[in-house]
Amino acid sequence: MSIGSILSWIVCGLVVGIIARFLVPGRQSMSLALTAMLGIVGSLLGGFLYSLIRGSAAVPFSLTGHNWYGWIVGILGAALLVWIYPQVYPRKWWQ
């Protein structure tokens, strides 16, 4: 795995996390780094659940052909995590 592929996963995770934060109603108090991490983990979670249903995709993050669903699945997985995160780790009164 090269530095370029790691950076592309971080950028894709950040984009997916930001879109997921816009889709989840309410205010989320989380940093940009946490947004990227939830986007990456949510994309992996969404891709894993989708692969259980449909089988694995050849190119998950591509807008060419019929592989655009990798982005949709990633956004849905990240939105699920963005929605669950405040329930698991609520803000303290001093934060």
Coordinates of C-alpha atoms in Angstrom, one line a residue, residues 14-95:
L14 CA -13.4 12.8 4.6
V15 CA -15.8 13.4 1.6
V16 CA -18.0 10.5 2.6
G17 CA -18.0 11.7 6.3
I18 CA -18.9 15.3 5.4
I19 CA -21.8 14.1 3.2
A20 CA -23.0 11.8 5.9
R21 CA -22.9 14.6 8.5
F22 CA -25.1 16.7 6.2
L23 CA -27.6 13.8 5.9
V24 CA -27.9 13.2 9.6
P25 CA -30.3 15.7 11.3
G26 CA -29.2 17.6 14.3
R27 CA -25.9 19.1 15.4
Q28 CA -22.8 16.8 15.6
S29 CA -20.0 18.0 17.7
M30 CA -17.0 16.2 16.1
S31 CA -13.7 17.3 14.6
L32 CA -12.6 17.0 11.0
A33 CA -10.3 14.1 11.9
L34 CA -13.2 12.2 13.6
T35 CA -15.4 13.0 10.5
A36 CA -12.8 11.4 8.2
M37 CA -12.3 8.4 10.5
L38 CA -16.1 7.8 10.7
G39 CA -16.3 8.2 6.9
I40 CA -13.5 5.6 6.4
V41 CA -14.9 3.1 8.9
G42 CA -18.5 3.8 7.6
S43 CA -17.4 3.1 4.1
L44 CA -15.8 -0.1 5.1
L45 CA -18.9 -1.1 7.1
G46 CA -21.2 -0.2 4.2
G47 CA -19.0 -2.1 1.7
F48 CA -18.8 -5.1 4.0
L49 CA -22.6 -5.3 4.4
Y50 CA -23.1 -4.7 0.7
S51 CA -20.7 -7.5 -0.2
L52 CA -22.6 -9.9 2.1
I53 CA -25.7 -9.1 0.0
R54 CA -24.4 -8.6 -3.5
G55 CA -20.9 -9.9 -3.6
S56 CA -17.7 -7.9 -3.7
A57 CA -17.3 -5.0 -6.2
A58 CA -14.3 -4.8 -8.6
V59 CA -13.7 -1.1 -8.1
P60 CA -15.6 0.3 -5.0
F61 CA -14.8 4.0 -5.4
S62 CA -15.3 4.7 -9.1
L63 CA -17.9 6.8 -10.9
T64 CA -17.3 5.0 -14.2
G65 CA -19.8 2.5 -15.4
H66 CA -22.0 0.9 -12.8
N67 CA -19.6 1.2 -9.8
W68 CA -21.1 4.5 -8.5
Y69 CA -23.0 2.4 -5.8
G70 CA -19.7 2.2 -3.8
W71 CA -20.0 5.8 -2.9
I72 CA -23.7 5.5 -2.0
V73 CA -23.0 2.5 0.2
G74 CA -20.1 4.3 1.8
I75 CA -22.2 7.4 2.5
L76 CA -25.0 5.2 4.0
G77 CA -22.6 3.3 6.2
A78 CA -20.9 6.6 7.4
A79 CA -24.3 8.2 8.0
L80 CA -25.2 5.2 10.2
L81 CA -22.0 5.7 12.3
V82 CA -22.5 9.5 12.5
W83 CA -26.0 8.8 13.8
I84 CA -24.8 6.1 16.3
Y85 CA -21.7 8.0 17.6
P86 CA -23.5 10.6 19.8
Q87 CA -25.6 7.9 21.4
V88 CA -22.5 5.8 22.3
Y89 CA -20.3 8.8 23.3
P90 CA -22.6 11.6 24.5
R91 CA -21.1 15.0 25.2
K92 CA -20.4 15.7 28.8
W93 CA -21.8 18.8 30.5
W94 CA -18.4 20.5 30.6
Q95 CA -17.6 20.1 26.9

